[in-house]
CSV table of C-alpha atoms and ligand atoms in Angstrom, one decimal:
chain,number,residue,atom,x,y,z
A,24,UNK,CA,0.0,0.0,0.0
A,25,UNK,CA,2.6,2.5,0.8
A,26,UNK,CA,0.2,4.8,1.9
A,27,UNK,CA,0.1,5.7,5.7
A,28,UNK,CA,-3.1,4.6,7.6
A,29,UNK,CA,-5.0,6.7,8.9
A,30,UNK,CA,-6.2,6.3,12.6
A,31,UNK,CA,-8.2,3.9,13.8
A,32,UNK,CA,-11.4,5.6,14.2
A,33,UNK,CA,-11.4,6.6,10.8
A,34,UNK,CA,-10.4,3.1,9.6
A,35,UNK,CA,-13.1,1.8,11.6
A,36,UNK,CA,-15.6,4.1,10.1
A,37,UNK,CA,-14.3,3.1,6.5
A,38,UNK,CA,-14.9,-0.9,7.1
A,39,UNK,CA,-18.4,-0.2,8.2
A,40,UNK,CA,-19.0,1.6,4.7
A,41,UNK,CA,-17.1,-1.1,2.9
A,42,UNK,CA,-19.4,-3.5,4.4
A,43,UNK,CA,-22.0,-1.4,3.7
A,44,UNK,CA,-21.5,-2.4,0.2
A,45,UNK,CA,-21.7,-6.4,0.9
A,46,UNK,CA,-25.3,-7.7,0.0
A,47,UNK,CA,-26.8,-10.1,1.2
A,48,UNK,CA,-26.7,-13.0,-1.4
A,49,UNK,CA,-30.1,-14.6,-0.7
A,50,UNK,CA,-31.5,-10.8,-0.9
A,51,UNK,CA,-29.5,-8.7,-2.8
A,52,UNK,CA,-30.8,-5.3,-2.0
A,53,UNK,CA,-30.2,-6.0,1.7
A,54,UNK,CA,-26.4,-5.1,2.5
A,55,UNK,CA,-25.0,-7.3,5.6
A,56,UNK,CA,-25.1,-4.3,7.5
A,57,UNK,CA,-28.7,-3.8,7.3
A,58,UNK,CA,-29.4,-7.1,7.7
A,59,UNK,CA,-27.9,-6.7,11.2
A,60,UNK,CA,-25.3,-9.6,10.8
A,61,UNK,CA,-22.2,-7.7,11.0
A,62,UNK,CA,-22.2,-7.1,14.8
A,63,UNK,CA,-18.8,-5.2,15.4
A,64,UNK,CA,-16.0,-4.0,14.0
A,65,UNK,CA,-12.7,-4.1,16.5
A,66,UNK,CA,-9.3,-3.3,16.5
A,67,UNK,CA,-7.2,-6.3,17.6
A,68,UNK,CA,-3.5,-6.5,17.2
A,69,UNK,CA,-3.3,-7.8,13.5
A,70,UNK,CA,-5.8,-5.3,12.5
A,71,UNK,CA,-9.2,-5.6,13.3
A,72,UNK,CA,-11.8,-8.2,13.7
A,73,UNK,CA,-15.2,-8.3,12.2
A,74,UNK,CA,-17.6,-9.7,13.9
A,75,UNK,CA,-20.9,-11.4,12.3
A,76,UNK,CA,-23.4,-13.7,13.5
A,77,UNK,CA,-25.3,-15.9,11.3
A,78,UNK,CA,-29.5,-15.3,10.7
A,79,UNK,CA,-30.1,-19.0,11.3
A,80,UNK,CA,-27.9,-22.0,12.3
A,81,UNK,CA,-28.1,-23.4,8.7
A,82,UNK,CA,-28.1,-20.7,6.6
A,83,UNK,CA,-26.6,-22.0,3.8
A,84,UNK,CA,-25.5,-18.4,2.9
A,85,UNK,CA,-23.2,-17.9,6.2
A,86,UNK,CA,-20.2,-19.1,4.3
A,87,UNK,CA,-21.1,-16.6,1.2
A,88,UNK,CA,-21.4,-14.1,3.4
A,89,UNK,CA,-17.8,-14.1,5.0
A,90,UNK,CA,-16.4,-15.0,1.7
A,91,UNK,CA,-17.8,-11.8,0.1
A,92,UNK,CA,-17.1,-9.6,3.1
A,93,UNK,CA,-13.6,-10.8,3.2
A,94,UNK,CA,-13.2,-10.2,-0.8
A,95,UNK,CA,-14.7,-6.5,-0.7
A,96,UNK,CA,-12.6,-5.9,2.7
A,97,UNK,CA,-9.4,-7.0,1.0
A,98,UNK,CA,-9.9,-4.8,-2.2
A,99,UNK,CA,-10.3,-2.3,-0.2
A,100,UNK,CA,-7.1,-2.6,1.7
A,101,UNK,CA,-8.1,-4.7,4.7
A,102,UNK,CA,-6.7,-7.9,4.1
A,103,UNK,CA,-6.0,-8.5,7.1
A,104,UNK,CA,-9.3,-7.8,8.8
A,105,UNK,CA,-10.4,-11.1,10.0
A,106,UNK,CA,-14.1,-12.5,10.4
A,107,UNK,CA,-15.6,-14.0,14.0
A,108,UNK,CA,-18.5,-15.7,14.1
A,109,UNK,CA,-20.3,-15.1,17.3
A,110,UNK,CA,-23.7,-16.8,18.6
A,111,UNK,CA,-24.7,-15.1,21.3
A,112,UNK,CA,-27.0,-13.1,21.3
A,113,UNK,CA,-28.6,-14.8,18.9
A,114,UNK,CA,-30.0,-12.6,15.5
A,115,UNK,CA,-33.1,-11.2,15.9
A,116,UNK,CA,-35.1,-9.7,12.7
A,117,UNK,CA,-35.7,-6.8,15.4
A,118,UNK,CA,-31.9,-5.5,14.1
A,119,UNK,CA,-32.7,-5.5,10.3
A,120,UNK,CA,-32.1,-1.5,10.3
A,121,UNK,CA,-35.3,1.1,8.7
A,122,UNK,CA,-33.2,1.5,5.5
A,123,UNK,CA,-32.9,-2.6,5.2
A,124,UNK,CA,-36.8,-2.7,5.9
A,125,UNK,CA,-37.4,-0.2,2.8
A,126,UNK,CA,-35.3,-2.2,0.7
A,127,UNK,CA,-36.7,-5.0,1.3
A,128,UNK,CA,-40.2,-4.0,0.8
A,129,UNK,CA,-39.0,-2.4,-2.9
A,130,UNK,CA,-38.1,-5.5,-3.9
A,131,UNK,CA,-41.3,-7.2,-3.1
A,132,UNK,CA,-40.4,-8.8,0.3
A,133,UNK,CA,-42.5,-7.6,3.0
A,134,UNK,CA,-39.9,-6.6,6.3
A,135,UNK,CA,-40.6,-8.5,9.7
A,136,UNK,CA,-42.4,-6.7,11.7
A,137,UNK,CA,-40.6,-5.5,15.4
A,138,UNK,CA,-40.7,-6.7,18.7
A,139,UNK,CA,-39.6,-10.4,17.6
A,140,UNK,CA,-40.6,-12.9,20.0
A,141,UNK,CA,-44.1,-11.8,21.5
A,142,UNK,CA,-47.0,-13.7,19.4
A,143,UNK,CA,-44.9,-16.7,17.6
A,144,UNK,CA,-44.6,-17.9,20.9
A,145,UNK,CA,-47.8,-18.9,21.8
A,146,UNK,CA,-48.9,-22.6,20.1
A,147,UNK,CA,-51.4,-21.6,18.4
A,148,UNK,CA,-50.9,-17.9,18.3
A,149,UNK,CA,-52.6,-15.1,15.6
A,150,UNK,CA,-50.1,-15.1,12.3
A,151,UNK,CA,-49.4,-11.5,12.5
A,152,UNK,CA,-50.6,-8.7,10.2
A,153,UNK,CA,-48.1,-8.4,7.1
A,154,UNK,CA,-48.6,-5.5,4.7
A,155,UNK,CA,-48.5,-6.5,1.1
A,156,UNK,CA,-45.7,-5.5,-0.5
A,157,UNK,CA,-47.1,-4.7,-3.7
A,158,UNK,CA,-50.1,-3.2,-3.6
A,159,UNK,CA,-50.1,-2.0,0.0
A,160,UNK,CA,-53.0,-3.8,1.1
A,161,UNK,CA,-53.0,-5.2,4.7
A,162,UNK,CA,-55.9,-8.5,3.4
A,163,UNK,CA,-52.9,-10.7,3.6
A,164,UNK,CA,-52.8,-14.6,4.1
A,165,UNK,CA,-49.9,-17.1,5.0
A,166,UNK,CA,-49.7,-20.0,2.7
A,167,UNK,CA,-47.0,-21.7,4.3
A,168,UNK,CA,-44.8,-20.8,7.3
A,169,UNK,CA,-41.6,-21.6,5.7
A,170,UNK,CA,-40.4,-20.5,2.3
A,171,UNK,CA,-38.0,-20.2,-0.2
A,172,UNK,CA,-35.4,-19.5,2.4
A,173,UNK,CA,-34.5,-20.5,5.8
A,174,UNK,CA,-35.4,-16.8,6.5
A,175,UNK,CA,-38.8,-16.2,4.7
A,176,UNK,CA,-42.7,-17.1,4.9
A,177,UNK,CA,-44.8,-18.0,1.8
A,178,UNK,CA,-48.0,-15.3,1.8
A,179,UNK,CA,-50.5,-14.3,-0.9
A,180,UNK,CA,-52.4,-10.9,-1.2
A,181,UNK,CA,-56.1,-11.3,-1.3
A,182,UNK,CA,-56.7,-7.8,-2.7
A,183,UNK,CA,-54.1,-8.2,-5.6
A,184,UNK,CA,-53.9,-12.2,-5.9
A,185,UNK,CA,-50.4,-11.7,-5.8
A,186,UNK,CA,-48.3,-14.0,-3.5
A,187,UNK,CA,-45.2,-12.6,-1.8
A,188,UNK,CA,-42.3,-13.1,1.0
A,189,UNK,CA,-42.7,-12.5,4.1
A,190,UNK,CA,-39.1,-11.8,6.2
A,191,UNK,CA,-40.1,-13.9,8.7
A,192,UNK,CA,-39.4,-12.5,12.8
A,193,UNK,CA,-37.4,-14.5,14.5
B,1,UNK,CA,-15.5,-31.4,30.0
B,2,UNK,CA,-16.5,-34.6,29.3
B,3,UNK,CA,-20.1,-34.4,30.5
B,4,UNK,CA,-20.6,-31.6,28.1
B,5,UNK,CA,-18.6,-33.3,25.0
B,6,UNK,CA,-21.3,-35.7,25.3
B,7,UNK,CA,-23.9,-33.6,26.3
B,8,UNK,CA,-22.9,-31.6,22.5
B,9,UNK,CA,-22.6,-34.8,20.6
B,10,UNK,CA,-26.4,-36.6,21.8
B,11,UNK,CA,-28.0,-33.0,20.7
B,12,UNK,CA,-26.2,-33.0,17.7
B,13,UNK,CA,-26.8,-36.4,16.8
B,14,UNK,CA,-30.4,-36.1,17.6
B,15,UNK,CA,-30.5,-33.3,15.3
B,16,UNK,CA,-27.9,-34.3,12.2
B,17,UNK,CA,-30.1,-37.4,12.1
B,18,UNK,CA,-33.8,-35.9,12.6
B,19,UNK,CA,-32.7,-33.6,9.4
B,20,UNK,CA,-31.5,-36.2,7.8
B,21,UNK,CA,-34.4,-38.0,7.8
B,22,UNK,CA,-36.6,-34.5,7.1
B,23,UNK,CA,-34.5,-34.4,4.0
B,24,UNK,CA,-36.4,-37.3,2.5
B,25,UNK,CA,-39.5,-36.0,2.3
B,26,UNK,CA,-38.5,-33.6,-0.2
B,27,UNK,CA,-40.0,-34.1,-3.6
B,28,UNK,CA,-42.1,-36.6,-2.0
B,29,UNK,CA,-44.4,-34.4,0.3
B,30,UNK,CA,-48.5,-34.2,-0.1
B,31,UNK,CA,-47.6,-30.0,-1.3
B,32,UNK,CA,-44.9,-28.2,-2.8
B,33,UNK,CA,-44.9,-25.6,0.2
B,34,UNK,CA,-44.3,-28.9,2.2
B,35,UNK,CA,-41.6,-29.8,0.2
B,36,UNK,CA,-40.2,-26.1,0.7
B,37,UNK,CA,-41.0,-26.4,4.9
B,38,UNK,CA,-39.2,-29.7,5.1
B,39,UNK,CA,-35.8,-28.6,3.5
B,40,UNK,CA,-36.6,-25.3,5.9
B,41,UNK,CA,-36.6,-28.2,8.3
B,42,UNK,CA,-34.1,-30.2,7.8
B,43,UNK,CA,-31.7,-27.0,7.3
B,44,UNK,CA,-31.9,-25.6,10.7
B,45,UNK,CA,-31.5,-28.9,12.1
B,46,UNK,CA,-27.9,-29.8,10.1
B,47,UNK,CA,-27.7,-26.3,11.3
B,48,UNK,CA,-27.9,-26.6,14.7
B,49,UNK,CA,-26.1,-29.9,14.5
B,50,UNK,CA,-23.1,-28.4,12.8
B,51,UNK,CA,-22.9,-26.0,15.5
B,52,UNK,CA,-23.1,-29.2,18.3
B,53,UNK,CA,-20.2,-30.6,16.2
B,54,UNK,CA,-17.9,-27.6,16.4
B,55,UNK,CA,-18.4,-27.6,20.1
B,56,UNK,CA,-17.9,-31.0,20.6
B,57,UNK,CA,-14.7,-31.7,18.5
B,58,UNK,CA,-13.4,-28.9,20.2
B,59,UNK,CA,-14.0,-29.5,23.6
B,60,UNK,CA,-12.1,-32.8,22.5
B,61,UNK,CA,-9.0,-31.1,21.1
B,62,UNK,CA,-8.4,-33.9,19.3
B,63,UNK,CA,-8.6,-32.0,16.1
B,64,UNK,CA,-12.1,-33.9,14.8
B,65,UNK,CA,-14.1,-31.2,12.7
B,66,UNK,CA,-18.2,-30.9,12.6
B,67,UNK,CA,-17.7,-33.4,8.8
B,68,UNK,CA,-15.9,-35.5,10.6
B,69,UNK,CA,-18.3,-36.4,13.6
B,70,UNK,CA,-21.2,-36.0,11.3
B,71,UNK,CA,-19.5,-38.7,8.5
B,72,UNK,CA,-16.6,-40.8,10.0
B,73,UNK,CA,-18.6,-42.1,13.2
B,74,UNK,CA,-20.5,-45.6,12.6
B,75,UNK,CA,-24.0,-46.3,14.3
B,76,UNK,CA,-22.7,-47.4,17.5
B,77,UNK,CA,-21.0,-43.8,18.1
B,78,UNK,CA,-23.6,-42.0,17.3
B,79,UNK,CA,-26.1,-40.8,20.8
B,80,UNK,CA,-29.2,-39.8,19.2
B,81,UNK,CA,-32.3,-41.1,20.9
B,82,UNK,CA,-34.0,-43.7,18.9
B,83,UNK,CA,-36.9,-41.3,18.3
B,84,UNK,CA,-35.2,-39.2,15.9
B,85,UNK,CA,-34.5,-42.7,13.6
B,86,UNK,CA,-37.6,-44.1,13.2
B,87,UNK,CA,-39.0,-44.4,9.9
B,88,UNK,CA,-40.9,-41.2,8.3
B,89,UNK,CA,-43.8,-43.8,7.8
B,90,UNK,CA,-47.0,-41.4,6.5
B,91,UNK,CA,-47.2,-37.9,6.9
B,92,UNK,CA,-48.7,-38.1,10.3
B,93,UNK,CA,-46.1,-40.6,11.4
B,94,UNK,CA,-43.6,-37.9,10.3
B,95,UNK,CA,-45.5,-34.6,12.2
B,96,UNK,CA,-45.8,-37.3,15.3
B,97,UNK,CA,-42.3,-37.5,15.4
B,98,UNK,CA,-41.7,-34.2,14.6
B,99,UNK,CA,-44.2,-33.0,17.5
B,100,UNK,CA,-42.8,-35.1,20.2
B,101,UNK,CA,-39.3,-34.3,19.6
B,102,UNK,CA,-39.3,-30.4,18.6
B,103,UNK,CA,-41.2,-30.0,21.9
B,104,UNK,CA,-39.1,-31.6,23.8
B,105,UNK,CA,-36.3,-30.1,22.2
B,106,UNK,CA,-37.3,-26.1,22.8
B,107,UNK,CA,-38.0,-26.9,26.4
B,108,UNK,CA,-34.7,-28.1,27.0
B,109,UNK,CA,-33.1,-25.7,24.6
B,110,UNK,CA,-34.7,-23.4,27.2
B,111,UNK,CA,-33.2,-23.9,30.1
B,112,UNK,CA,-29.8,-25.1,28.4
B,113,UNK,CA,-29.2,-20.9,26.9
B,114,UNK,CA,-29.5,-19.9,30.3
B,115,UNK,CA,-27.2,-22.4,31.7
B,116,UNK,CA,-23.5,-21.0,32.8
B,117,UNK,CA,-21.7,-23.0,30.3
B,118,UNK,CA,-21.7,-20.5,27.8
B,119,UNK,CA,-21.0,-22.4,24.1
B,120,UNK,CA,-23.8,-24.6,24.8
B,121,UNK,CA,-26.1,-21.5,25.8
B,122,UNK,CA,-25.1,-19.4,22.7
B,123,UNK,CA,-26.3,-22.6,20.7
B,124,UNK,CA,-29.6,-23.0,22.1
B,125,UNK,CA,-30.2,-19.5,22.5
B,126,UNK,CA,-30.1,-20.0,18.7
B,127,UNK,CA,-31.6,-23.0,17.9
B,128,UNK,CA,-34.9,-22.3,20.6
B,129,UNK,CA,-35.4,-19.4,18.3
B,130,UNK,CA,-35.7,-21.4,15.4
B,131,UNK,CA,-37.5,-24.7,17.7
B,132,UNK,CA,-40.3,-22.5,18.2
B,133,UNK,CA,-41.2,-22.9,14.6
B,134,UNK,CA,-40.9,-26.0,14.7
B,135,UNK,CA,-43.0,-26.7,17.0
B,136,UNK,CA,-46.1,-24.4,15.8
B,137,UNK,CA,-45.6,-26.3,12.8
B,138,UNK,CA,-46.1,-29.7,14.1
B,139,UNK,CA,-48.8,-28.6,16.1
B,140,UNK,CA,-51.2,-27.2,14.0
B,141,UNK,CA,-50.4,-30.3,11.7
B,142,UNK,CA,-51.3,-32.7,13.9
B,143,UNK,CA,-54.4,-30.7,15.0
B,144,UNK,CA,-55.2,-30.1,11.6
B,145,UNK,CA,-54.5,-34.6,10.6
B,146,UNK,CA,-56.6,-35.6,14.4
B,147,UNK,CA,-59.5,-33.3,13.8
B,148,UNK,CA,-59.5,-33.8,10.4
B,149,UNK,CA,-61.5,-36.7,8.2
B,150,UNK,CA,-62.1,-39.9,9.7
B,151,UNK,CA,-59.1,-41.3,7.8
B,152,UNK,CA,-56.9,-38.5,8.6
B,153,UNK,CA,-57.5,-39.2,12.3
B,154,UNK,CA,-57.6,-42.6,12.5
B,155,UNK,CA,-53.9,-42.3,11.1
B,156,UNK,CA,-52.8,-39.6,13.4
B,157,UNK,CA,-53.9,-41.3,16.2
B,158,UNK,CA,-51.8,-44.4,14.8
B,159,UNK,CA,-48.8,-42.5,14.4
B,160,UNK,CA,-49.2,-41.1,18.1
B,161,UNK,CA,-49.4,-44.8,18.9
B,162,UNK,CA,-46.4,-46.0,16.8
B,163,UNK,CA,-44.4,-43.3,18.0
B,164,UNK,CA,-45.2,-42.8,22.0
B,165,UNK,CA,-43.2,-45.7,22.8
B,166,UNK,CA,-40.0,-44.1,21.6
B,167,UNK,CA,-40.9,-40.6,23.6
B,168,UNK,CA,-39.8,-42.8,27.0
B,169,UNK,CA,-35.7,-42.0,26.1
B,170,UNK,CA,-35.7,-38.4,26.2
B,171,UNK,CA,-36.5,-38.5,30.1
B,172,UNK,CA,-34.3,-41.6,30.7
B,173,UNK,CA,-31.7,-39.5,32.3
B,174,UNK,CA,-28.5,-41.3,33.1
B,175,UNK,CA,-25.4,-39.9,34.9
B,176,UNK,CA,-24.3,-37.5,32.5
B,177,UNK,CA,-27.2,-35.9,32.4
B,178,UNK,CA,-27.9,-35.8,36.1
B,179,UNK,CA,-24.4,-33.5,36.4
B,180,UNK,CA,-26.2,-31.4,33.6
B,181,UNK,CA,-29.1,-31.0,35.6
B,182,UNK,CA,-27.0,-29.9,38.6
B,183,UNK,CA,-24.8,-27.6,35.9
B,184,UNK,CA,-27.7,-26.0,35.0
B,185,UNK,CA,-27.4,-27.3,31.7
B,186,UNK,CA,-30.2,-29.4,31.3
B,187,UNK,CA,-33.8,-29.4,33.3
B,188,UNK,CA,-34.5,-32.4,35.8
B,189,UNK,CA,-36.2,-35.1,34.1
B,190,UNK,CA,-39.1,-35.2,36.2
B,191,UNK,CA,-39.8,-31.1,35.1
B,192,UNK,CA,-38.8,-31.6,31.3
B,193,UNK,CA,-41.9,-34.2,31.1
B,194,UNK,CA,-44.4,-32.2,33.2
B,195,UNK,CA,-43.7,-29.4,30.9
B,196,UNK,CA,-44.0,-31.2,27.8
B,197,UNK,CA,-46.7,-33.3,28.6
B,198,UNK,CA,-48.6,-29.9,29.5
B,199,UNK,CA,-47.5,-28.8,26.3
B,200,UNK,CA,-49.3,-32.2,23.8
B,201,UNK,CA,-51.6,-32.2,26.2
B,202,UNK,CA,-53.3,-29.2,24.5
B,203,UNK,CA,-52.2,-30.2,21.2
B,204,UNK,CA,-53.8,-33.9,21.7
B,205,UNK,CA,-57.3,-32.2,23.2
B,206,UNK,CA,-57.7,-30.0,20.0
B,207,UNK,CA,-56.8,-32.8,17.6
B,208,UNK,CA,-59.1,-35.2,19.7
B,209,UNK,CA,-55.9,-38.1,20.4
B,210,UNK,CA,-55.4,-39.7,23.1
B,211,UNK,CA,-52.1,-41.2,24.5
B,212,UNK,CA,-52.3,-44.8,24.6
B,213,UNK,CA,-49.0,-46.1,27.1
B,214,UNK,CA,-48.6,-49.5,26.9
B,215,UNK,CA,-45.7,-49.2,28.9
B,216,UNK,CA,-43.0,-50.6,26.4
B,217,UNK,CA,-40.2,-48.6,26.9
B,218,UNK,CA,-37.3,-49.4,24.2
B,219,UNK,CA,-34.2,-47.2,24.4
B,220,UNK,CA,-31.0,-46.8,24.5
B,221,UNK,CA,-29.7,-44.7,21.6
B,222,UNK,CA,-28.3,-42.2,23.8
B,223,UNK,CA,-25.7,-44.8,24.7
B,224,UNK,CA,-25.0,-45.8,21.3
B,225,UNK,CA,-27.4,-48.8,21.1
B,226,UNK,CA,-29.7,-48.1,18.1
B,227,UNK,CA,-32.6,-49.7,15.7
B,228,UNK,CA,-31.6,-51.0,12.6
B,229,UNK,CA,-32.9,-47.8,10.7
B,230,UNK,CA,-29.4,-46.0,12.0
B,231,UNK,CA,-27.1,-47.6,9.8
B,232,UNK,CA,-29.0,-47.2,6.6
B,233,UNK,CA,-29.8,-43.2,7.2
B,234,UNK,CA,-25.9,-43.4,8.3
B,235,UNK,CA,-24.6,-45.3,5.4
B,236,UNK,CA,-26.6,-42.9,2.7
B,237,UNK,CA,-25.3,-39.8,4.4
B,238,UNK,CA,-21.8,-41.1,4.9
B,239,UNK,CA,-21.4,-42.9,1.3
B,240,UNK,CA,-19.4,-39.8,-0.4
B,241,UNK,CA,-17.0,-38.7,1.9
B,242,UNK,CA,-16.3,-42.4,3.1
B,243,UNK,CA,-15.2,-43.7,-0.1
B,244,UNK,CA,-13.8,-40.2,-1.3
B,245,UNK,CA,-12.0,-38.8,1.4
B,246,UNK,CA,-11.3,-35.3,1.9
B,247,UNK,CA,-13.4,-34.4,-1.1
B,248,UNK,CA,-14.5,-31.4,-1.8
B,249,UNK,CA,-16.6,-29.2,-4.6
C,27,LIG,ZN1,-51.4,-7.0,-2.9
């Protein structure tokens, strides 16, 4: 590089960006920063350490994901930033940031809604209320609770017949 | 460290071969977004074993990594219970199962992310979140199989039958699992089945099934003693990387 470095704070501040830039693969709209599964970035004594925790335990994505964020961190100088995986706490939708939400809903996935863990708990709780991403209309059904990834629900749209995703809360 | 090793290995067993046998389904399920929910299924379950793995083959320091528990170990070192193993059978055989074991599984996941031993708590904290899922699934299948059409009940309530009998070995607690209870790993036995008894208890009422105990109570599995069904899940998931190993794509 050649180039000095400049401090810390500002390095740090240029890795969040760069990451900023590294979408998610399953939802490519969504960077892993919104998404909420780049935790932390830290300064460690071979540079710095990013830390990411996966959305669900088999997430086939997860590798992907540190294989892109270590590609766009390395053409951006930071080669030798190095990825943690950390479980706990565990990744909640709650973290998918406003900006990730309105991405998401542009590209015809309807966001999860907040406050995660309240009504899925129950056995045989309500499905919640899920706006339809395409034509806005809240006359919304569930087809299946699991869908075309780990992280999605199968809906349809009874005002617009359309079906849609739903990013499931979790 | 050995008590937990263990304790890592029968949970990830118990779910590398529950997914496994999810995985079979696929292609061959009464819907396409049952196909879809079964692969969901089977995912967070190889999930959540992969993440057993790395704990345990760590603990061990002997180098073994999550492929190499999940591939290179033969029937007799594997701890699931034999639950998880038993054929899919129908549908309702395969909710049943599903039902009796995802219950079971986020109440003990429960108490086990609370528990002071940290890597197993960050791995159930995880996979309760994804348990709870599971288990509203089953559930409102099996409501929707028992209260269903006369046919549709009749083979729910066969499957509860079939099944029950293997439900016995998740509470047959032996010494490891007593120094989990006291680690605050695991719940006591005696609690674990109140709780999820409570729990089918109001999935049975809705779906009009009752629990037929005819007191046979085959086990073992969690000491490496298994049904004959083990080895053939075993030898189909093991097939590639035993006769290629080290391969990779
Ligand atoms: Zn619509």
């Amino acid at each position: 590089m050649g180039k000095q470095r400049p401090e810390t704070a500002n390095q740090i501040d240029r890795i969040w960006q760069v990451l900023d830039g590294v979408m998610d693969p399953e939802v490519p709209v969504v960077s892993v920063v919104d998404l909420g599964i780049v935790r932390d970035v830290e300064e460690c004594k071979q540079g710095f350490n990013i830390i990411i925790t996966p959305t669900y335990s088999g997430c086939p994505a997860t590798l992907q994901i540190e294989n892109d964020i270590a590609g766009a961190l390395k053409a951006a100088g930071f080669g030798d930033a190095e990825i943690v995986t950390r479980l706990s706490p565990a990744w909640t939708s709650d973290w998918m940031s406003e900006k990730g939400r309105q991405a998401l809903r542009t590209f015809g996935i309807a966001p999860p809604q907040k406050g995660s863990n309240v009504s899925k708990r129950a056995l045989f709780g309500q499905d919640p209320l899920v706006r339809c991403p395409h034509c806005d209309s809240m006359e919304t059904v569930q087809v299946s609770e699991f869908g075309s990834t780990a992280c999605k629900a199968l809906w349809k749209c009874k005002s617009c017949a359309e079906p849609f995703d739903y990013f499931k809360c979790i | 460290m050995d008590q937990i090793f263990t304790t890592a290995l029968r949970f990830g067993d118990n779910a590398m071969v529950l997914g496994q046998r999810l995985t079979h389904w696929i292609s061959r399920s009464p819907t396409i977004e049952l196909d879809i929910a079964f692969g969901n299924l089977s995912l967070d379950l190889i999930g959540q074993a992969n993440l057993f793995y790395e704990l345990a083959g760590k603990l061990e320091g002997n180098g073994r990594s999550a492929d190499d528990l999940a591939f290179l170990r033969d029937a007799s070192e594997y701890y699931n219970v034999q639950l998880v193993e038993q054929p899919n059978g129908n549908f309702a055989d395969t909710m049943m199962r599903q039902l009796l074991y995802v219950t079971y599984a986020d109440l003990v996941f429960e108490t086990m992310k609370t528990s002071p031993q940290k890597d197993l708590a960050a791995i159930a904290e995880k996979a309760q979140k994804e348990m709870i899922y599971h288990v509203r699934q089953a559930g409102e299948w099996v409501v929707r199989l028992g209260d269903g059409t006369d046919e549709s009940h009749e083979k729910c309530q066969a499957a509860l039958d079939n099944m029950w009998p293997w439900s016995h070995e998740l509470f047959a607690y032996d010494d490891v699992d007593e120094a989990m209870v006291e680690q605050g790993v695991l719940p006591s036995a005696e609690h674990l089945k109140t709780q999820w008894l409570e729990s089918l208890g109001e999935v049975f009422k809705r779906a009009g099934l009752i629990i037929r105990d005819d007191n046979w109570m085959p086990g073992g599995g969690r000491k490496g003693l298994h049904s004959e069904h083990l080895s053939y899940i075993l030898e189909e998931m093991q097939v590639l990387p035993r006769t290629h190993p080290g391969a990779q794509w």
